[in-house]
Coordinates of C-alpha atoms in Angstrom, one line a residue:
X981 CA 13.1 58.4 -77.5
X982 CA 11.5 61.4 -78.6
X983 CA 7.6 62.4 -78.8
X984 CA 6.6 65.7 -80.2
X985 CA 2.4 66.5 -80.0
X986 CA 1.4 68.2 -83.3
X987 CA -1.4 70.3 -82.6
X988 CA -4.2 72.0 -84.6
X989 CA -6.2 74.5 -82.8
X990 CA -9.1 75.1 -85.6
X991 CA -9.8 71.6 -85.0
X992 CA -8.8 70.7 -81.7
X993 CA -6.9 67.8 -83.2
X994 CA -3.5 66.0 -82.0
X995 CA -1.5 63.8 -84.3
X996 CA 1.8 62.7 -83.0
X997 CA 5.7 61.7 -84.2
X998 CA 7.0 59.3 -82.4
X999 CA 10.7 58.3 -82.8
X1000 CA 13.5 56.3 -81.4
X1001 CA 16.8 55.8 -83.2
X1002 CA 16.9 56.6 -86.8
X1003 CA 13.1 55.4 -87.0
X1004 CA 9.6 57.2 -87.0
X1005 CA 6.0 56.7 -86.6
X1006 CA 2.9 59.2 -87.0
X1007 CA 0.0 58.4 -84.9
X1008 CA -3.6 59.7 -86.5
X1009 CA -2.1 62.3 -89.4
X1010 CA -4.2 65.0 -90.7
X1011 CA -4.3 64.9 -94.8
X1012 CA -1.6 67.7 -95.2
X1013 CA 1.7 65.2 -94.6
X1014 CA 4.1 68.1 -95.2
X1015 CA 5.1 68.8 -91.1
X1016 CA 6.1 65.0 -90.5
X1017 CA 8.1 64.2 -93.9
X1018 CA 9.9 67.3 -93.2
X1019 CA 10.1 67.1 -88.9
X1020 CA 11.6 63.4 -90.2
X1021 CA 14.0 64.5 -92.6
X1022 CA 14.7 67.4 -90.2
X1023 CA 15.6 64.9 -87.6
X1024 CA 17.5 62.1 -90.1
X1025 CA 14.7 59.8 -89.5
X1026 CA 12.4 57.5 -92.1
X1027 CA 8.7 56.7 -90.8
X1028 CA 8.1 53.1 -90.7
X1029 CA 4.9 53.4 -89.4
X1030 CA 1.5 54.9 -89.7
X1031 CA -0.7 54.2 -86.5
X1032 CA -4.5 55.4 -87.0
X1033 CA -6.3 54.8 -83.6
X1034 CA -9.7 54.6 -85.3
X1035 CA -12.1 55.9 -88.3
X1036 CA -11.9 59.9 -87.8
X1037 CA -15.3 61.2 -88.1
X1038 CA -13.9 65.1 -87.6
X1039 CA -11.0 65.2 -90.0
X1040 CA -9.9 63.3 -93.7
X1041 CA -6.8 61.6 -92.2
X1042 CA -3.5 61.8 -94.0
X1043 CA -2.7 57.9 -93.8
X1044 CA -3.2 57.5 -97.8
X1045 CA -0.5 60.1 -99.0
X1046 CA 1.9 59.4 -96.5
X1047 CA 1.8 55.9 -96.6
X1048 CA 2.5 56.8 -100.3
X1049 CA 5.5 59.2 -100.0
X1050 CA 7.2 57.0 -97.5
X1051 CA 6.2 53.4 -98.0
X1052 CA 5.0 52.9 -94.5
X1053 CA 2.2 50.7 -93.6
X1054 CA -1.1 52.0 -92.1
X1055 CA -1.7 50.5 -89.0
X1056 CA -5.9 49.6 -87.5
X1057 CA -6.7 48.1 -84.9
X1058 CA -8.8 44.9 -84.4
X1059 CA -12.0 44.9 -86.7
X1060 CA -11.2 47.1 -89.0
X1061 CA -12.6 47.0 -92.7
X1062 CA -11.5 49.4 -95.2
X1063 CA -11.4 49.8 -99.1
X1064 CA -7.6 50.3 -98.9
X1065 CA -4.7 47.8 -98.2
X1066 CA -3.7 48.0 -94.3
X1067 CA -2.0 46.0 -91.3
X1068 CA -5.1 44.7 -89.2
X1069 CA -3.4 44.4 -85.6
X1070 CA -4.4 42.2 -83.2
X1071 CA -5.0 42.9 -79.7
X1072 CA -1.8 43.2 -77.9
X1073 CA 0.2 43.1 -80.9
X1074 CA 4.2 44.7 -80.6
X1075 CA 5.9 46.7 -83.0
X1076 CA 9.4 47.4 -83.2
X1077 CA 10.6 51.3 -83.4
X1078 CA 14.5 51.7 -82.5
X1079 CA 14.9 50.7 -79.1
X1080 CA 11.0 51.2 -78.2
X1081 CA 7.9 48.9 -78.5
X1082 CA 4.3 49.9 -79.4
X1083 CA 1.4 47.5 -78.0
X1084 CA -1.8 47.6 -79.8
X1085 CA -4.2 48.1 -76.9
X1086 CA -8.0 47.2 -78.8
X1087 CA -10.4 49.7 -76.8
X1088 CA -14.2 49.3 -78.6
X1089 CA -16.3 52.2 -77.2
X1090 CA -16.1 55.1 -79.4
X1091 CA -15.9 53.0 -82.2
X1092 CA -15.7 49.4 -82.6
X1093 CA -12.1 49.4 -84.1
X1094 CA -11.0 52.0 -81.7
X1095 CA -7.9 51.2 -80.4
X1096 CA -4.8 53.0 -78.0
X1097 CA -1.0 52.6 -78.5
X1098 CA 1.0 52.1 -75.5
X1099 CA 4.7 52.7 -75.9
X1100 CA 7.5 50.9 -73.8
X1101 CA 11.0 52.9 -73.3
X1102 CA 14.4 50.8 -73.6
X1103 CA 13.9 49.4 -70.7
X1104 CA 10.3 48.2 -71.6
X1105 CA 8.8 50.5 -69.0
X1106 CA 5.2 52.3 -69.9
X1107 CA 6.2 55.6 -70.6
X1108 CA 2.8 57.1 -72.6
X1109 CA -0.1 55.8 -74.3
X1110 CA -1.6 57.5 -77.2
X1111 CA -5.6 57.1 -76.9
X1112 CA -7.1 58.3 -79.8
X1113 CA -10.8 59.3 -78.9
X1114 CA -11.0 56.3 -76.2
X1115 CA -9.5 58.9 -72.9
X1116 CA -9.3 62.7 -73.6
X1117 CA -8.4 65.1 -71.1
X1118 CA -11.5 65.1 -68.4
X1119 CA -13.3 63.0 -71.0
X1120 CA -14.2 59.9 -72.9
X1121 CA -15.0 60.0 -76.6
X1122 CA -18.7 59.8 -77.3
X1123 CA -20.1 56.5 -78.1
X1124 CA -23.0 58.1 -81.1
X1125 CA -21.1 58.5 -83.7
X1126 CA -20.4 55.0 -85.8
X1127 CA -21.6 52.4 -83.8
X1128 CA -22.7 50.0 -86.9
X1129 CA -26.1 48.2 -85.5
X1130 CA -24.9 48.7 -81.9
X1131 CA -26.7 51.4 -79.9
X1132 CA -24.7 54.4 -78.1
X1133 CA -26.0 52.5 -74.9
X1134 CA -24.0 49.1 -76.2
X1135 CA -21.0 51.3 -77.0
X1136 CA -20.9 53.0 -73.9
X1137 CA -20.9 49.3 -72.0
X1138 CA -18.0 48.6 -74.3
X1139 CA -16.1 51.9 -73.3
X1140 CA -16.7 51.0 -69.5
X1141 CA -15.0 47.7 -70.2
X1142 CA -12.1 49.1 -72.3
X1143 CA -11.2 52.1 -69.8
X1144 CA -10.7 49.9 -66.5
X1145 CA -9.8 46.9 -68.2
X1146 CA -6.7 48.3 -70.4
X1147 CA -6.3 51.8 -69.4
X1148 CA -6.5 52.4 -65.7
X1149 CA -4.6 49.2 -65.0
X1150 CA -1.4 51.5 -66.3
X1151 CA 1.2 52.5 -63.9
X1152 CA 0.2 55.8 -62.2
X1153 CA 3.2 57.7 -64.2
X1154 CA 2.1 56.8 -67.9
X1155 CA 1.6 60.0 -69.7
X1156 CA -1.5 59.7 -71.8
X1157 CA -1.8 61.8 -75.4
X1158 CA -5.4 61.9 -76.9
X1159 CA -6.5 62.9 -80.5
X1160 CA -8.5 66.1 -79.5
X1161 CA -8.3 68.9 -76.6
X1162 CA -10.8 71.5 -75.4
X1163 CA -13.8 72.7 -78.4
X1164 CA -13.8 68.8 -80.0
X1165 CA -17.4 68.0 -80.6
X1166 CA -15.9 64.5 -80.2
X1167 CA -16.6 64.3 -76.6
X1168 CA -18.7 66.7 -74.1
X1169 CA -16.4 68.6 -72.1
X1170 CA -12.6 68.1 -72.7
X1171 CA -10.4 69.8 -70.6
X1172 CA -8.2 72.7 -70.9
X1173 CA -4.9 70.6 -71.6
X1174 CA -3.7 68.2 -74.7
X1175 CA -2.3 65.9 -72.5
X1176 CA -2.1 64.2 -68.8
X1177 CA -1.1 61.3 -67.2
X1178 CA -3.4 57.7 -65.6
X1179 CA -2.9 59.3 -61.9
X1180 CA -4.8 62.8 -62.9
X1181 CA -7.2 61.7 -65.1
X1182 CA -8.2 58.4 -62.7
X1183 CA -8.6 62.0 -59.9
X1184 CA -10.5 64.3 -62.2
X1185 CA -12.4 62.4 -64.8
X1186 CA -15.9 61.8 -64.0
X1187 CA -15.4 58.7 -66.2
X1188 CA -13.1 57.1 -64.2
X1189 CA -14.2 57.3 -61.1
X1190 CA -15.2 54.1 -58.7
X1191 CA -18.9 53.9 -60.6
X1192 CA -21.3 50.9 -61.7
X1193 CA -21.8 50.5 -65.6
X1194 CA -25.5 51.2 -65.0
X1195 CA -24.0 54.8 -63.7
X1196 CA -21.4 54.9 -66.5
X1197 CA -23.4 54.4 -69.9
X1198 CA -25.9 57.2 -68.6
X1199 CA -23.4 59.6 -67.7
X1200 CA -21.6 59.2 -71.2
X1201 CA -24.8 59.2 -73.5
X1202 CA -26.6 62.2 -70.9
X1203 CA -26.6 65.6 -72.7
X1204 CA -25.1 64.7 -75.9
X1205 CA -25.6 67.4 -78.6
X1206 CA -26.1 66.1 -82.2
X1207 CA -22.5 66.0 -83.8
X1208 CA -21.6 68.1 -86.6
X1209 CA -23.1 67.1 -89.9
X1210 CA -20.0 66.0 -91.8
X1211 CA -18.9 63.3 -88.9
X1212 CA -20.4 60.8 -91.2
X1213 CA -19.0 61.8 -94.3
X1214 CA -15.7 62.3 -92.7
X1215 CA -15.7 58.6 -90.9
X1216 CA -17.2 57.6 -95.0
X1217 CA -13.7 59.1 -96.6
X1218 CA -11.4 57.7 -94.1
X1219 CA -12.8 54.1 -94.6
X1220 CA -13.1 54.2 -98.4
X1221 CA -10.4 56.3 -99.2
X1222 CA -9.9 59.8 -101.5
X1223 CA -8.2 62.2 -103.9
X1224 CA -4.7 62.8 -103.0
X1225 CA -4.3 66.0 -101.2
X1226 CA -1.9 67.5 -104.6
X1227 CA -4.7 66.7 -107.3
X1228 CA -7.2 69.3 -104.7
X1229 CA -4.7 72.1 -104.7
X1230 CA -3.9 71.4 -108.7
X1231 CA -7.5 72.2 -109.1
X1232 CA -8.3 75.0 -106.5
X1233 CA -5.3 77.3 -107.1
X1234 CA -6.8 78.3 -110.4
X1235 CA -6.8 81.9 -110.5
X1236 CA -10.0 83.2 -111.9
X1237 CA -10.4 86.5 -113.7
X1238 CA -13.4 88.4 -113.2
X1239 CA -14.8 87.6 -116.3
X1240 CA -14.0 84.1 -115.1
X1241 CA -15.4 84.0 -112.0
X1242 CA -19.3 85.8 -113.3
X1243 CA -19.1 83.1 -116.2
X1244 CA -18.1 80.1 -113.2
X1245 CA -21.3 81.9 -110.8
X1246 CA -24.4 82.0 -114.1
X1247 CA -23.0 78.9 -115.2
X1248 CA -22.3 76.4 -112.6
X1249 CA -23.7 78.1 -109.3
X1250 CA -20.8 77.3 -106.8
X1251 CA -20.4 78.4 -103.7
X1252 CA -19.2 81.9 -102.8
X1253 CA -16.8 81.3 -100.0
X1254 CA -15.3 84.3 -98.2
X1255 CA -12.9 83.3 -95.6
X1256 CA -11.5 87.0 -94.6
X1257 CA -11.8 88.1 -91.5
X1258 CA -15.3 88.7 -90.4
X1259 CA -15.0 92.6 -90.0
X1260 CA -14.1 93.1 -93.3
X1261 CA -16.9 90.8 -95.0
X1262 CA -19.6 92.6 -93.0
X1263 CA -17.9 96.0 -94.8
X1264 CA -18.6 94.8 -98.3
X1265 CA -18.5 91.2 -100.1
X1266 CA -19.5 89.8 -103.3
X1267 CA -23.3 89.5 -103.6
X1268 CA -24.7 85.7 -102.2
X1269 CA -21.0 84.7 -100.5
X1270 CA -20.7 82.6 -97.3
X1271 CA -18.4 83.8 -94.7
X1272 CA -16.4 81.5 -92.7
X1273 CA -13.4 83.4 -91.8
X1274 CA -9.9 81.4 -91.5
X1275 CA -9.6 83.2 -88.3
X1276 CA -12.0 80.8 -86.5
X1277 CA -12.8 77.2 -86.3
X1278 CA -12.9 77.5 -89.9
X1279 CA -12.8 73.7 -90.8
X1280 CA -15.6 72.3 -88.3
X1281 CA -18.0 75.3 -89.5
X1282 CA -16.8 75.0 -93.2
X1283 CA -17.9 71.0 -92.7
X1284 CA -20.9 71.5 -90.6
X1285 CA -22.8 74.3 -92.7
X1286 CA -21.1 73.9 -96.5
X1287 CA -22.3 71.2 -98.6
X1288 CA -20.1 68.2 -100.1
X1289 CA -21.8 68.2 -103.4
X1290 CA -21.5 71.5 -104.9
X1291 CA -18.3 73.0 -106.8
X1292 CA -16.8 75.6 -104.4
X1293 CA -14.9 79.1 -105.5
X1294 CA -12.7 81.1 -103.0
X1295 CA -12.8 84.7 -102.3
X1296 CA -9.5 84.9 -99.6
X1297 CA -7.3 87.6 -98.5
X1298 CA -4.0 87.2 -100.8
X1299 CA -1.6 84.7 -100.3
X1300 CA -4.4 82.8 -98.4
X1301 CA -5.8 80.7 -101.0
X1302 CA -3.2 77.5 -100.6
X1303 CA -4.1 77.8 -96.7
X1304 CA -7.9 78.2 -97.6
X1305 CA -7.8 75.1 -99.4
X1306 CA -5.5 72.9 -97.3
X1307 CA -7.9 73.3 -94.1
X1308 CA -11.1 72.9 -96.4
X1309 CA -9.7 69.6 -97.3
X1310 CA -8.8 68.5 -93.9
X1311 CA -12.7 68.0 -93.1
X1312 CA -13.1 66.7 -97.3
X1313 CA -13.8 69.6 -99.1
X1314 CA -12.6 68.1 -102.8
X1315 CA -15.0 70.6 -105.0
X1316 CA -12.8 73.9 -104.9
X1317 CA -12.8 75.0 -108.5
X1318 CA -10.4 78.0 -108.4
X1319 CA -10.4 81.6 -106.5
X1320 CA -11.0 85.1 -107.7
X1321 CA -8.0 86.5 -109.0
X1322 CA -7.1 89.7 -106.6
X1323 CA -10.0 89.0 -103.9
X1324 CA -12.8 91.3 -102.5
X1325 CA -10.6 94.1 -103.9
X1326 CA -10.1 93.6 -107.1
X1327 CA -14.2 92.8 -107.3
X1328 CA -14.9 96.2 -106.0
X1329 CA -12.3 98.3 -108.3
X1330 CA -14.1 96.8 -111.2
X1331 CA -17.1 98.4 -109.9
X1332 CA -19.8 95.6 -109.5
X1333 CA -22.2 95.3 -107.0
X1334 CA -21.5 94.5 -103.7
X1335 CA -23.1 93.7 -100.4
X1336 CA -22.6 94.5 -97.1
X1337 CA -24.0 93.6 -93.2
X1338 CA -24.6 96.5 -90.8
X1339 CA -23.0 96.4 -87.7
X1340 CA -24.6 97.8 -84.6
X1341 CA -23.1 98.0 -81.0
X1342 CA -24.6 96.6 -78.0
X1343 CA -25.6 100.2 -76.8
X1344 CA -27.5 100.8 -79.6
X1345 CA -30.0 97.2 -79.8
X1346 CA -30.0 97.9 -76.1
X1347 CA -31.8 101.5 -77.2
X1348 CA -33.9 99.8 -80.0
X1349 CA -35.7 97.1 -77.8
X1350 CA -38.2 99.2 -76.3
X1351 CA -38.9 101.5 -79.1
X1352 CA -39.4 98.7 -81.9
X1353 CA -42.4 96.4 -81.7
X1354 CA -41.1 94.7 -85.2
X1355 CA -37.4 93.7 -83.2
X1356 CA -36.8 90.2 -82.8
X1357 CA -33.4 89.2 -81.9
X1358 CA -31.5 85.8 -83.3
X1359 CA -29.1 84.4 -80.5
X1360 CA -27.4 81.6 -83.0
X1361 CA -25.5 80.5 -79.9
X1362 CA -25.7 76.1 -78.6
X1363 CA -28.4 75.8 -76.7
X1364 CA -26.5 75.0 -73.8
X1365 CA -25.1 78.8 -74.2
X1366 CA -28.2 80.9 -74.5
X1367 CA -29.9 78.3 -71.8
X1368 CA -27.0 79.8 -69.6
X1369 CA -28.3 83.5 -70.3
X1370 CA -29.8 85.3 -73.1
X1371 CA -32.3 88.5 -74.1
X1372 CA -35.5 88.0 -73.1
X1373 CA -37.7 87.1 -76.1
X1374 CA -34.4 86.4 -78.0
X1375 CA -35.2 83.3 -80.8
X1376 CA -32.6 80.7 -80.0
X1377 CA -31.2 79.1 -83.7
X1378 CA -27.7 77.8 -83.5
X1379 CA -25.4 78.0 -86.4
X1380 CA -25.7 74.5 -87.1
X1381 CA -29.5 74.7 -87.8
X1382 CA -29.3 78.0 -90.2
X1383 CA -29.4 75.6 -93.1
X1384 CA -32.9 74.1 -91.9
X1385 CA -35.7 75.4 -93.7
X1386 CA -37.8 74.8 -90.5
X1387 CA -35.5 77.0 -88.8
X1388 CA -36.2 79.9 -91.2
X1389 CA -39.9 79.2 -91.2
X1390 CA -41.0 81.6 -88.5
X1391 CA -39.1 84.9 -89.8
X1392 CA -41.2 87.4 -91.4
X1393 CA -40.1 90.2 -93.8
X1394 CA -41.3 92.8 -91.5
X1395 CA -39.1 92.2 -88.8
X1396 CA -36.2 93.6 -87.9
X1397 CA -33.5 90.7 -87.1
X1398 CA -30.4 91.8 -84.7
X1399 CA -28.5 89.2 -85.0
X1400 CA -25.6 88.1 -82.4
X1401 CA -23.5 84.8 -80.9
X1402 CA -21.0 85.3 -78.8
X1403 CA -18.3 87.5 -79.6
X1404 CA -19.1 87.8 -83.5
X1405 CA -17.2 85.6 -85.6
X1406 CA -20.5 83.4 -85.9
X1407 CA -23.2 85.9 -86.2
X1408 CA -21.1 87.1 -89.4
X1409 CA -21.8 83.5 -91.2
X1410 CA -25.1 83.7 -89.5
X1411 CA -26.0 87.1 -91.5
X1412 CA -24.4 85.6 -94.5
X1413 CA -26.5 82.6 -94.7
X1414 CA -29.5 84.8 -93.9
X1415 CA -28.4 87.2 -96.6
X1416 CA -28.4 84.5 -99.1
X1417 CA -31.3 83.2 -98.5
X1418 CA -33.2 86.6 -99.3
X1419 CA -33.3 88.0 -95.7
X1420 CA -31.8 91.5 -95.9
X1421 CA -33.3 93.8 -92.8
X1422 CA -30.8 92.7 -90.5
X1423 CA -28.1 93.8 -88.6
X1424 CA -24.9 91.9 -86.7
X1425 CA -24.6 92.9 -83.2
X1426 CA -20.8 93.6 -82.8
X1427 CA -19.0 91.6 -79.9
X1428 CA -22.1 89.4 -79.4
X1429 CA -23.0 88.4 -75.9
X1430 CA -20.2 89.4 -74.3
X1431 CA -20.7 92.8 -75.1
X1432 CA -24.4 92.8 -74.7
X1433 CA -24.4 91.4 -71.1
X1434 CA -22.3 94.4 -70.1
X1435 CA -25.6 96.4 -70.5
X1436 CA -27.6 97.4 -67.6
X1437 CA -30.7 97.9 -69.6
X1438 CA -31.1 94.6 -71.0
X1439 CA -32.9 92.2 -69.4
X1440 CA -31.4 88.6 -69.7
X1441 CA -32.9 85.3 -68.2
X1442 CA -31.6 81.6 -68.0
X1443 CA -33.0 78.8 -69.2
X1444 CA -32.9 76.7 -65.9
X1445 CA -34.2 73.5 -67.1
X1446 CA -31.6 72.8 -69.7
X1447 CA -28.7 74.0 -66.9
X1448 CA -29.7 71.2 -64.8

């Protein structure tokens, strides 16, 4: 038997290959199939199955295209509806792979059709169990995010239910592989690892401990920030279906001259989107662009802040664009309509008009506070982070919300914005979106919070009653 964990960082997601024998299976693919046909051919293997442990609302799945290039069957659990042909398992269901089994464990809580896979070695011993968004590492999925006419209080009972009826019954020694690690918005707090076993998490997640379901469902649904806005649209895709992931590159790796790409901007207005790194954007971009550089988590911001609707064309740093477009379609980006030929360079040799953000160091905002009654400085950090220390008088609008016009409403022309997050990749796309929608007097505070806490001279304050 052999189990290898495929892990993407930008979106803190795990899909696995499973094999035993000359015979594969992926467990919850992302939508670019390339690593598992090749880790399969690499390995003399052919995939015969495709297990999906529920509707993905933070990623477009891969199941489609690589149930095509491989004939293998896509695997739900019980309950599942979907615009595509699949095998519907039912609870406790086995399938063959070599000399191993996989048991279709159904585990309603996160979703209704949410289900785990447990695998049996050759000697039908529980070895792991893959659990999808039902157990993470020091965390259960949330129970907000597609519960049909069910509350997240009605979910949450389910989740108790499933979690100490199928899962902590396992043998002490099972390993346990989720779909997410730490940064997934698909839970509250996932640990540090990607995987564990039933003995540590039963010890050192709060949601299985010794509790009454009373205890349970408000210690699940307690402090749960809204998810990202594409989760729906995401969860929408997976169910219904989409383009395959070769028709989206056909279309975005259109190379667009710069005739071509002023023609694509008066005509069609698509969105600018700059994905260098965010040092160079602030140092000169084309006029009206959105940053959201690769070097972050590109996908969940791209989802979260871009929108579905509107044709989208790439500025990248060359030899990027294939990369740019692969990750945007992970979270179902389809709309990418070509990128400029030669990037932010070749723009600027032409000699058009750029823009740029001004960068200022910690030092300096620290000297402008007391001197300038027309400062006001935008901490786009969670909540949860500024409530845990900020500027005093600092105006508190997270990323997510710079798209809200309400959340625009109370700046002023007059002011003077310092803008700053953490450590500066998202006060860049901050200033952007600001930029683009007409507010210019600002400036990005370089290294964010972590460089302005360092300064003696600024006075900082937490938020108690959102800490506790």
């Amino acid at each position: 038997m052999f189990i290898k964990q495929l892990y993407t960082g930008c979106l803190s997601e795990a899909a696995y290959y499973i094999e035993s024998g000359t015979e594969a299976a992926i467990i919850d693919p992302l939508r670019d199939i390339e690593a598992y046909l090749e880790l399969a051919a690499e390995r003399n293997a052919s995939i015969k199955y495709i297990f999906e442990t529920h509707f993905h609302a933070d990623f477009v799945s891969g199941h489609l295209d690589l149930s095509k290039a491989t004939g293998a069957p896509i695997i739900y659990g019980p309950g599942t509806e979907t615009s595509f042909e699949i095998h519907k398992a039912t609870d406790g269901e086995i399938f063959t792979l070599g000399n191993i089994t996989i048991e279709v464990l159904h585990t309603p809580g996160h979703t209704l059709e949410s289900s785990c896979y447990l695998i049996k070695d050759e000697n039908k011993k529980p070895h792991a169990i893959f659990t999808g968004d039902t157990l993470f590492v020091g965390d259960v999925g949330r129970p907000d995010l597609s519960s049909g006419n069910l509350s997240k209080e009605d979910l949450a009972g389910m989740l108790y239910n499933s979690l100490r009826e199928k899962i902590m019954p396992l043998p002490d020694d099972v390993i346990v592989y989720p779909a997410h690690g730490p940064g997934s918005s698909c839970g509250k707090n996932l640990g540090p690892n990607t995987y564990s076993t039933i003995a540590d998490e039963k010890e050192g997640n709060y949601a299985l401990q010794p509790v009454s379901k009373k205890e349970f469902i408000k210690s699940v649904t307690d402090g749960l920030e809204a998810p990202p806005n594409y989760f729906p649209i995401n969860a929408k895709i997976n169910k219904e279906g989409y383009d395959s992931l070769d028709e989206v590159l056909q279309q975005g790796l259109k190379p667009l001259s710069i005739d071509e790409f002023k023609k694509l901007i008066s005509e069609d207005d698509p969105i600018l989107l700059d994905t260098r790194d965010e040092t160079l954007f602030s140092q000169g971009f084309v006029p009206g662009s959105i940053s959201i550089g690769l070097e972050g988590r590109f996908a969940e911001w791209a989802g979260s802040l871009l929108p579905f609707d509107k044709s989208i064309v790439l500025i990248t740093e060359i030899g990027k664009e294939k990369e740019t477009i692969v990750r945007l379609a992970r979270v179902g980006f389809d709309k990418i309509i070509g990128y400029l030929d030669g990037g932010f360079e070749a723009w600027q040799k032409s000699g058009n008009d750029i823009d740029l953000i001004i960068d200022v160091e910690a030092d300096e905002l620290a000297m402008d506070i007391p001197f300038d009654e027309n400062l006001v400085v935008i901490d786009v950090r969670r909540e949860t982070e500024f409530a845990d220390g900020h500027i005093v008088n600092a105006l508190n609008i997270p990323l997510s919300e710079m798209n809200d016009p309400a959340s625009m409403a109370n700046l002023e022309e007059t002011q003077n914005l310092y803008v700053h997050c953490g450590g500066g990749y998202r006060s860049v796309i901050a200033a952007s979106l600001l930029k683009r929608q007409g507010i210019h007097n600002l400036r990005n505070v370089s290294g964010g919070w972590n460089k302005i806490k360092e300064q003696k001279n600024i006075e900082v304050v937490k938020e108690k009653s959102v800490l506790n």
